[in-house]
mmCIF file of C-alpha atoms in Angstrom:
data_model
loop_
_atom_site.group_PDB
_atom_site.id
_atom_site.type_symbol
_atom_site.label_atom_id
_atom_site.label_comp_id
_atom_site.label_asym_id
_atom_site.label_seq_id
_atom_site.Cartn_x
_atom_site.Cartn_y
_atom_site.Cartn_z
ATOM 1 C CA MET A 1 -24.321 2.587 19.082
ATOM 2 C CA ASN A 2 -27.254 4.855 19.188
ATOM 3 C CA GLY A 3 -28.610 6.717 16.160
ATOM 4 C CA HIS A 4 -26.499 9.949 16.782
ATOM 5 C CA ASP A 5 -23.110 8.193 17.360
ATOM 6 C CA ILE A 6 -20.295 8.315 14.687
ATOM 7 C CA ILE A 7 -17.859 5.610 13.815
ATOM 8 C CA LEU A 8 -14.914 6.986 11.996
ATOM 9 C CA ILE A 9 -12.526 4.815 9.870
ATOM 10 C CA ALA A 10 -9.161 5.837 8.450
ATOM 11 C CA ASP A 11 -6.584 4.011 6.071
ATOM 12 C CA SER A 12 -3.249 5.958 6.160
ATOM 13 C CA GLY A 13 -0.463 5.537 3.887
ATOM 14 C CA SER A 14 2.885 7.331 3.548
ATOM 15 C CA SER A 15 1.312 9.894 1.112
ATOM 16 C CA LYS A 16 -2.473 10.203 2.152
ATOM 17 C CA THR A 17 -5.261 9.090 4.607
ATOM 18 C CA ASP A 18 -8.609 8.193 3.459
ATOM 19 C CA TRP A 19 -11.329 8.618 6.075
ATOM 20 C CA ALA A 20 -14.933 7.608 6.056
ATOM 21 C CA TRP A 21 -17.618 7.705 8.820
ATOM 22 C CA LEU A 22 -20.563 5.868 9.700
ATOM 23 C CA GLU A 23 -23.983 6.647 11.035
ATOM 24 C CA ASN A 24 -26.596 4.024 11.901
ATOM 25 C CA GLY A 25 -24.206 1.449 10.439
ATOM 26 C CA ARG A 26 -24.088 3.132 7.022
ATOM 27 C CA GLU A 27 -21.374 5.256 5.366
ATOM 28 C CA ALA A 28 -22.247 8.933 5.695
ATOM 29 C CA GLY A 29 -19.371 10.701 4.399
ATOM 30 C CA GLY A 30 -15.707 10.784 3.983
ATOM 31 C CA PHE A 31 -12.685 13.133 3.535
ATOM 32 C CA HIS A 32 -8.855 12.997 2.849
ATOM 33 C CA THR A 33 -5.827 14.166 4.723
ATOM 34 C CA GLU A 34 -2.038 13.691 4.182
ATOM 35 C CA GLY A 35 -0.477 10.364 5.528
ATOM 36 C CA PHE A 36 0.921 9.892 8.838
ATOM 37 C CA ASN A 37 3.651 7.521 9.843
ATOM 38 C CA PRO A 38 4.112 7.625 13.693
ATOM 39 C CA TYR A 39 7.875 7.262 13.270
ATOM 40 C CA ALA A 40 7.942 10.534 11.333
ATOM 41 C CA ALA A 41 4.897 12.423 12.544
ATOM 42 C CA SER A 42 4.414 13.736 16.113
ATOM 43 C CA THR A 43 0.985 13.730 17.920
ATOM 44 C CA GLU A 44 0.967 17.520 17.635
ATOM 45 C CA TYR A 45 1.509 17.264 13.989
ATOM 46 C CA ILE A 46 -1.178 14.793 13.279
ATOM 47 C CA VAL A 47 -3.664 17.102 15.136
ATOM 48 C CA LYS A 48 -2.611 20.164 13.418
ATOM 49 C CA SER A 49 -2.890 18.616 9.939
ATOM 50 C CA THR A 50 -6.036 16.796 10.202
ATOM 51 C CA GLU A 51 -8.205 19.344 12.338
ATOM 52 C CA PRO A 52 -8.897 21.769 9.315
ATOM 53 C CA HIS A 53 -10.125 18.960 7.020
ATOM 54 C CA ILE A 54 -12.762 17.378 9.243
ATOM 55 C CA PRO A 55 -16.160 18.427 7.804
ATOM 56 C CA ALA A 56 -18.791 19.989 10.042
ATOM 57 C CA SER A 57 -21.051 17.145 9.005
ATOM 58 C CA CYS A 58 -18.692 14.799 10.926
ATOM 59 C CA SER A 59 -19.410 16.229 14.485
ATOM 60 C CA ARG A 60 -16.277 15.683 16.547
ATOM 61 C CA GLU A 61 -18.263 15.340 19.667
ATOM 62 C CA ARG A 62 -20.537 12.569 18.327
ATOM 63 C CA VAL A 63 -17.632 10.214 17.185
ATOM 64 C CA THR A 64 -17.495 7.278 19.705
ATOM 65 C CA GLU A 65 -15.001 5.139 17.985
ATOM 66 C CA VAL A 66 -11.956 5.720 15.674
ATOM 67 C CA HIS A 67 -10.559 2.740 13.684
ATOM 68 C CA PHE A 68 -7.087 4.028 12.393
ATOM 69 C CA TYR A 69 -5.152 1.588 10.055
ATOM 70 C CA GLY A 70 -1.757 2.991 9.436
ATOM 71 C CA SER A 71 1.715 2.395 8.051
ATOM 72 C CA GLY A 72 4.280 2.183 10.916
ATOM 73 C CA CYS A 73 1.531 1.693 13.597
ATOM 74 C CA PHE A 74 3.388 -0.857 15.591
ATOM 75 C CA ASP A 75 2.611 -1.332 19.255
ATOM 76 C CA GLU A 76 5.391 1.035 20.475
ATOM 77 C CA ARG A 77 4.295 3.810 18.182
ATOM 78 C CA VAL A 78 0.281 3.362 18.857
ATOM 79 C CA PRO A 79 0.356 6.099 21.455
ATOM 80 C CA VAL A 80 1.486 8.902 19.046
ATOM 81 C CA VAL A 81 -1.522 8.288 16.957
ATOM 82 C CA ALA A 82 -4.071 7.331 19.650
ATOM 83 C CA GLU A 83 -3.293 10.552 21.583
ATOM 84 C CA ALA A 84 -3.853 12.689 18.441
ATOM 85 C CA LEU A 85 -7.322 10.993 17.818
ATOM 86 C CA THR A 86 -8.314 11.415 21.381
ATOM 87 C CA THR A 87 -7.400 15.092 21.099
ATOM 88 C CA LEU A 88 -9.373 15.401 17.782
ATOM 89 C CA PHE A 89 -12.408 13.397 18.981
ATOM 90 C CA PRO A 90 -12.567 13.624 22.795
ATOM 91 C CA ASN A 91 -15.510 11.216 23.123
ATOM 92 C CA ALA A 92 -14.225 8.469 21.108
ATOM 93 C CA THR A 93 -12.199 5.296 21.867
ATOM 94 C CA PRO A 94 -9.225 5.024 19.364
ATOM 95 C CA PHE A 95 -8.422 1.571 17.750
ATOM 96 C CA VAL A 96 -4.890 2.056 16.161
ATOM 97 C CA LYS A 97 -3.877 -0.885 13.967
ATOM 98 C CA LEU A 98 -1.236 -1.669 11.257
ATOM 99 C CA ASP A 99 -2.277 -0.865 7.608
ATOM 100 C CA LEU A 100 -1.577 -4.645 6.918
ATOM 101 C CA LEU A 101 -4.488 -5.720 9.076
ATOM 102 C CA GLY A 102 -6.842 -2.944 7.507
ATOM 103 C CA SER A 103 -5.811 -4.323 4.023
ATOM 104 C CA ALA A 104 -6.673 -7.863 5.131
ATOM 105 C CA ARG A 105 -9.928 -6.926 6.507
ATOM 106 C CA ALA A 106 -10.936 -4.754 3.642
ATOM 107 C CA LEU A 107 -10.162 -8.042 1.349
ATOM 108 C CA LEU A 108 -11.305 -10.833 3.380
ATOM 109 C CA GLY A 109 -13.779 -9.397 5.724
ATOM 110 C CA ARG A 110 -14.422 -11.870 8.460
ATOM 111 C CA THR A 111 -13.112 -14.743 6.393
ATOM 112 C CA ALA A 112 -9.605 -16.371 6.954
ATOM 113 C CA GLY A 113 -7.249 -16.103 4.181
ATOM 114 C CA PHE A 114 -4.220 -14.701 2.538
ATOM 115 C CA ALA A 115 -3.671 -10.647 1.946
ATOM 116 C CA ALA A 116 -0.974 -8.681 0.572
ATOM 117 C CA ILE A 117 -0.251 -4.948 -0.180
ATOM 118 C CA LEU A 118 1.573 -4.150 -3.495
ATOM 119 C CA GLY A 119 1.919 -0.326 -3.752
ATOM 120 C CA THR A 120 5.303 1.504 -3.240
ATOM 121 C CA GLY A 121 6.272 -1.285 -0.913
ATOM 122 C CA THR A 122 5.324 -4.779 -0.313
ATOM 123 C CA ASN A 123 3.728 -6.721 2.547
ATOM 124 C CA THR A 124 1.864 -10.050 2.987
ATOM 125 C CA CYS A 125 0.099 -12.061 5.725
ATOM 126 C CA LEU A 126 -2.004 -14.845 6.744
ATOM 127 C CA TYR A 127 -5.376 -13.549 8.411
ATOM 128 C CA ASP A 128 -7.740 -15.625 10.672
ATOM 129 C CA GLY A 129 -10.917 -13.467 9.972
ATOM 130 C CA ASN A 130 -10.000 -10.969 12.807
ATOM 131 C CA ASP A 131 -6.182 -10.708 13.241
ATOM 132 C CA ILE A 132 -2.837 -11.374 11.557
ATOM 133 C CA THR A 133 -1.486 -14.831 12.354
ATOM 134 C CA MET A 134 1.639 -14.787 10.228
ATOM 135 C CA ASN A 135 3.732 -12.105 8.496
ATOM 136 C CA ILE A 136 6.948 -12.779 6.653
ATOM 137 C CA ASP A 137 9.109 -9.501 6.744
ATOM 138 C CA SER A 138 9.261 -7.878 3.260
ATOM 139 C CA LEU A 139 12.748 -6.547 4.354
ATOM 140 C CA GLY A 140 12.118 -3.014 2.750
ATOM 141 C CA TYR A 141 13.186 -1.800 -0.550
ATOM 142 C CA LEU A 142 16.994 -2.378 0.170
ATOM 143 C CA LEU A 143 16.786 -6.052 0.734
ATOM 144 C CA GLY A 144 13.317 -7.016 -0.585
ATOM 145 C CA ASP A 145 9.934 -5.648 -1.248
ATOM 146 C CA GLU A 146 9.565 -8.069 -4.275
ATOM 147 C CA GLY A 147 6.688 -7.118 -6.587
ATOM 148 C CA SER A 148 6.555 -3.501 -5.372
ATOM 149 C CA GLY A 149 6.638 -0.238 -7.320
ATOM 150 C CA THR A 150 10.050 0.168 -5.938
ATOM 151 C CA HIS A 151 11.222 -3.227 -7.001
ATOM 152 C CA LEU A 152 9.886 -2.825 -10.420
ATOM 153 C CA GLY A 153 11.605 0.627 -10.762
ATOM 154 C CA LYS A 154 14.915 -0.767 -9.734
ATOM 155 C CA LYS A 155 14.820 -3.738 -12.294
ATOM 156 C CA LEU A 156 13.944 -1.087 -15.056
ATOM 157 C CA LEU A 157 16.828 1.266 -14.011
ATOM 158 C CA ALA A 158 19.226 -1.595 -13.816
ATOM 159 C CA ASP A 159 18.314 -2.878 -17.249
ATOM 160 C CA PHE A 160 18.450 0.602 -18.672
ATOM 161 C CA ILE A 161 21.969 1.453 -17.179
ATOM 162 C CA ARG A 162 23.391 -1.939 -18.347
ATOM 163 C CA GLU A 163 21.928 -1.252 -21.764
ATOM 164 C CA ARG A 164 19.685 -4.437 -21.782
ATOM 165 C CA LEU A 165 16.500 -2.778 -22.903
ATOM 166 C CA PRO A 166 15.289 -3.345 -26.547
ATOM 167 C CA ALA A 167 16.005 -0.420 -28.937
ATOM 168 C CA ASP A 168 12.418 0.739 -28.959
ATOM 169 C CA THR A 169 11.984 0.408 -25.250
ATOM 170 C CA HIS A 170 15.297 2.305 -24.791
ATOM 171 C CA ALA A 171 14.137 4.970 -27.043
ATOM 172 C CA ALA A 172 10.779 5.332 -25.441
ATOM 173 C CA PHE A 173 12.385 5.401 -21.914
ATOM 174 C CA ILE A 174 14.875 8.238 -23.061
ATOM 175 C CA ALA A 175 12.110 10.315 -24.755
ATOM 176 C CA GLN A 176 10.089 10.347 -21.560
ATOM 177 C CA TYR A 177 12.957 10.412 -19.163
ATOM 178 C CA PRO A 178 16.070 12.329 -20.380
ATOM 179 C CA ILE A 179 18.350 10.915 -17.745
ATOM 180 C CA ASP A 180 21.649 9.128 -17.571
ATOM 181 C CA LYS A 181 23.465 6.947 -14.944
ATOM 182 C CA GLU A 182 24.975 9.858 -13.109
ATOM 183 C CA ILE A 183 21.351 11.404 -12.763
ATOM 184 C CA ILE A 184 20.144 8.222 -11.366
ATOM 185 C CA PHE A 185 22.868 7.566 -9.011
ATOM 186 C CA GLU A 186 22.611 10.947 -7.716
ATOM 187 C CA GLN A 187 18.882 10.552 -6.961
ATOM 188 C CA ILE A 188 19.283 7.038 -5.387
ATOM 189 C CA TYR A 189 22.516 7.632 -3.324
ATOM 190 C CA SER A 190 22.574 11.243 -2.430
ATOM 191 C CA LYS A 191 18.888 12.271 -2.071
ATOM 192 C CA PRO A 192 16.051 11.238 0.200
ATOM 193 C CA LEU A 193 13.348 8.673 -0.411
ATOM 194 C CA PRO A 194 14.957 6.677 -3.229
ATOM 195 C CA ASN A 195 12.300 4.168 -2.832
ATOM 196 C CA ARG A 196 9.736 6.692 -4.281
ATOM 197 C CA TYR A 197 12.155 7.622 -6.974
ATOM 198 C CA PHE A 198 12.268 4.064 -8.138
ATOM 199 C CA ALA A 199 8.415 3.806 -7.837
ATOM 200 C CA GLY A 200 8.030 6.823 -9.970
ATOM 201 C CA PHE A 201 8.827 4.599 -13.107
ATOM 202 C CA THR A 202 5.787 2.406 -12.809
ATOM 203 C CA PRO A 203 3.683 4.625 -15.118
ATOM 204 C CA PHE A 204 6.270 4.009 -17.934
ATOM 205 C CA LEU A 205 6.120 0.257 -17.293
ATOM 206 C CA LEU A 206 2.283 0.133 -17.275
ATOM 207 C CA GLU A 207 2.419 2.253 -20.530
ATOM 208 C CA ARG A 208 4.725 -0.083 -22.319
ATOM 209 C CA LEU A 209 2.810 -3.026 -20.991
ATOM 210 C CA GLN A 210 -0.331 -1.715 -22.556
ATOM 211 C CA LYS A 211 1.450 -1.309 -25.836
ATOM 212 C CA GLY A 212 2.334 -4.926 -25.997
ATOM 213 C CA ASP A 213 6.205 -4.590 -24.966
ATOM 214 C CA ALA A 214 7.179 -8.322 -24.506
ATOM 215 C CA PHE A 215 10.326 -7.254 -22.764
ATOM 216 C CA ILE A 216 8.672 -5.127 -20.161
ATOM 217 C CA ARG A 217 5.852 -7.778 -19.708
ATOM 218 C CA GLU A 218 8.716 -10.302 -18.692
ATOM 219 C CA LEU A 219 10.325 -7.738 -16.618
ATOM 220 C CA VAL A 220 7.189 -7.288 -14.633
ATOM 221 C CA LYS A 221 6.528 -11.018 -14.380
ATOM 222 C CA SER A 222 10.058 -11.706 -13.069
ATOM 223 C CA SER A 223 9.384 -9.104 -10.227
ATOM 224 C CA PHE A 224 6.236 -10.926 -9.351
ATOM 225 C CA ARG A 225 7.883 -14.270 -9.655
ATOM 226 C CA GLU A 226 10.250 -13.008 -6.876
ATOM 227 C CA LEU A 227 7.382 -11.921 -4.813
ATOM 228 C CA PHE A 228 5.795 -15.387 -4.938
ATOM 229 C CA THR A 229 9.219 -17.307 -4.724
ATOM 230 C CA ASN A 230 10.408 -15.215 -1.549
ATOM 231 C CA LEU A 231 7.280 -14.458 0.332
ATOM 232 C CA VAL A 232 3.922 -15.943 -0.976
ATOM 233 C CA SER A 233 5.172 -19.686 -1.302
ATOM 234 C CA GLN A 234 6.817 -19.440 2.039
ATOM 235 C CA TYR A 235 3.383 -19.451 3.805
ATOM 236 C CA PRO A 236 2.264 -22.896 4.612
ATOM 237 C CA GLY A 237 -0.706 -24.207 2.547
ATOM 238 C CA TYR A 238 -0.649 -21.224 0.253
ATOM 239 C CA ARG A 239 -2.000 -23.117 -2.726
ATOM 240 C CA GLY A 240 -5.025 -23.748 -0.774
ATOM 241 C CA LEU A 241 -5.662 -20.075 -0.576
ATOM 242 C CA SER A 242 -6.612 -17.379 -3.015
ATOM 243 C CA PHE A 243 -4.387 -14.477 -3.915
ATOM 244 C CA ASN A 244 -5.978 -11.220 -2.485
ATOM 245 C CA CYS A 245 -4.286 -7.884 -2.734
ATOM 246 C CA VAL A 246 -4.689 -4.187 -2.392
ATOM 247 C CA GLY A 247 -2.553 -1.386 -3.745
ATOM 248 C CA SER A 248 -1.729 0.488 -6.933
ATOM 249 C CA VAL A 249 0.656 -1.908 -8.353
ATOM 250 C CA GLY A 250 -1.618 -4.891 -7.744
ATOM 251 C CA HIS A 251 -4.512 -2.908 -9.378
ATOM 252 C CA HIS A 252 -2.812 -1.588 -12.408
ATOM 253 C CA PHE A 253 -0.575 -4.717 -13.033
ATOM 254 C CA LYS A 254 -3.476 -7.172 -12.227
ATOM 255 C CA ASP A 255 -3.101 -9.376 -15.305
ATOM 256 C CA PRO A 256 0.671 -10.380 -15.249
ATOM 257 C CA LEU A 257 0.283 -10.582 -11.401
ATOM 258 C CA LEU A 258 -2.575 -13.292 -11.771
ATOM 259 C CA GLU A 259 -0.695 -14.965 -14.397
ATOM 260 C CA VAL A 260 2.290 -15.469 -12.198
ATOM 261 C CA ALA A 261 -0.097 -16.529 -9.269
ATOM 262 C CA ASP A 262 -1.483 -19.170 -11.629
ATOM 263 C CA GLU A 263 2.042 -20.264 -12.388
ATOM 264 C CA PHE A 264 2.522 -21.001 -8.682
ATOM 265 C CA GLY A 265 -0.855 -22.815 -8.346
ATOM 266 C CA MET A 266 -2.619 -20.037 -6.452
ATOM 267 C CA PRO A 267 -6.213 -19.004 -7.491
ATOM 268 C CA ALA A 268 -6.973 -15.424 -7.988
ATOM 269 C CA GLY A 269 -9.007 -13.694 -5.210
ATOM 270 C CA LYS A 270 -9.974 -10.082 -4.726
ATOM 271 C CA ILE A 271 -7.659 -7.354 -6.230
ATOM 272 C CA ILE A 272 -8.656 -3.623 -5.110
ATOM 273 C CA LYS A 273 -6.706 -0.391 -5.315
ATOM 274 C CA ALA A 274 -7.525 1.076 -1.930
ATOM 275 C CA PRO A 275 -8.801 -0.505 1.312
ATOM 276 C CA ILE A 276 -11.264 2.182 2.676
ATOM 277 C CA GLU A 277 -14.244 0.938 0.873
ATOM 278 C CA GLY A 278 -13.909 -2.703 2.035
ATOM 279 C CA LEU A 279 -13.145 -1.322 5.694
ATOM 280 C CA VAL A 280 -16.481 0.754 5.652
ATOM 281 C CA GLU A 281 -18.269 -2.751 4.768
ATOM 282 C CA TYR A 282 -16.167 -4.583 7.508
ATOM 283 C CA HIS A 283 -17.236 -2.050 10.156
ATOM 284 C CA SER A 284 -20.763 -1.832 9.009
ATOM 285 C CA ILE A 285 -21.476 -5.436 9.810
#
């Protein structure tokens, strides 16, 4: 890389993409666009949506590498994104990888270990310092995604509908969400993206947690215990690794999460909200 070249890095989730670029091995700027999953977005759409947001200071002709880490970027869908990046940055070589690899690199750099994503959904892996070596399927929000915002929301709504919430928790919930079983069922069975609907209740859980609500604390920890029982503890030698996690749920619910990690004999590692800063560091080396 010469002094005029630019390396561009992107971390793309289902809702937004964080972009940053390097010049002379140092971060020189960044911008944001909507998120792109190649199972839902075409090459043409990615180009059209991204192009207006690229700052003039990030000269498209000077970009020689684009490292794009995205949800849904499995091998068979990589060309959708790679072709868009080549169109946007004609002199660049595109490297399109899964968001899970991006999270592992952001958390662990070039050190082997365990990495997880805890956001709207869940994902976990073992990482060898360069690539993912083992990944147990999270099964998505219908069958799994334990420990995610979706999983937490499902548990809260189930307890609400079955009238298992303590009186003060129930009153606080109704005050914030004037809904009933029929409204909930309409949202989750008749409308798109029920996973996002479930995850939308995590702010209430966090607020109650901060107010010392013992019932909600146990609900949150029970979700994390399912995460460790069904996913984390199934990785060989997991107790000899630290628990490293990226994502809004891991970040905001860090204390009960690490309490459960300790219950399972796994020491705390790095917990960060978003991968882009760690990815800049990884690609700066």
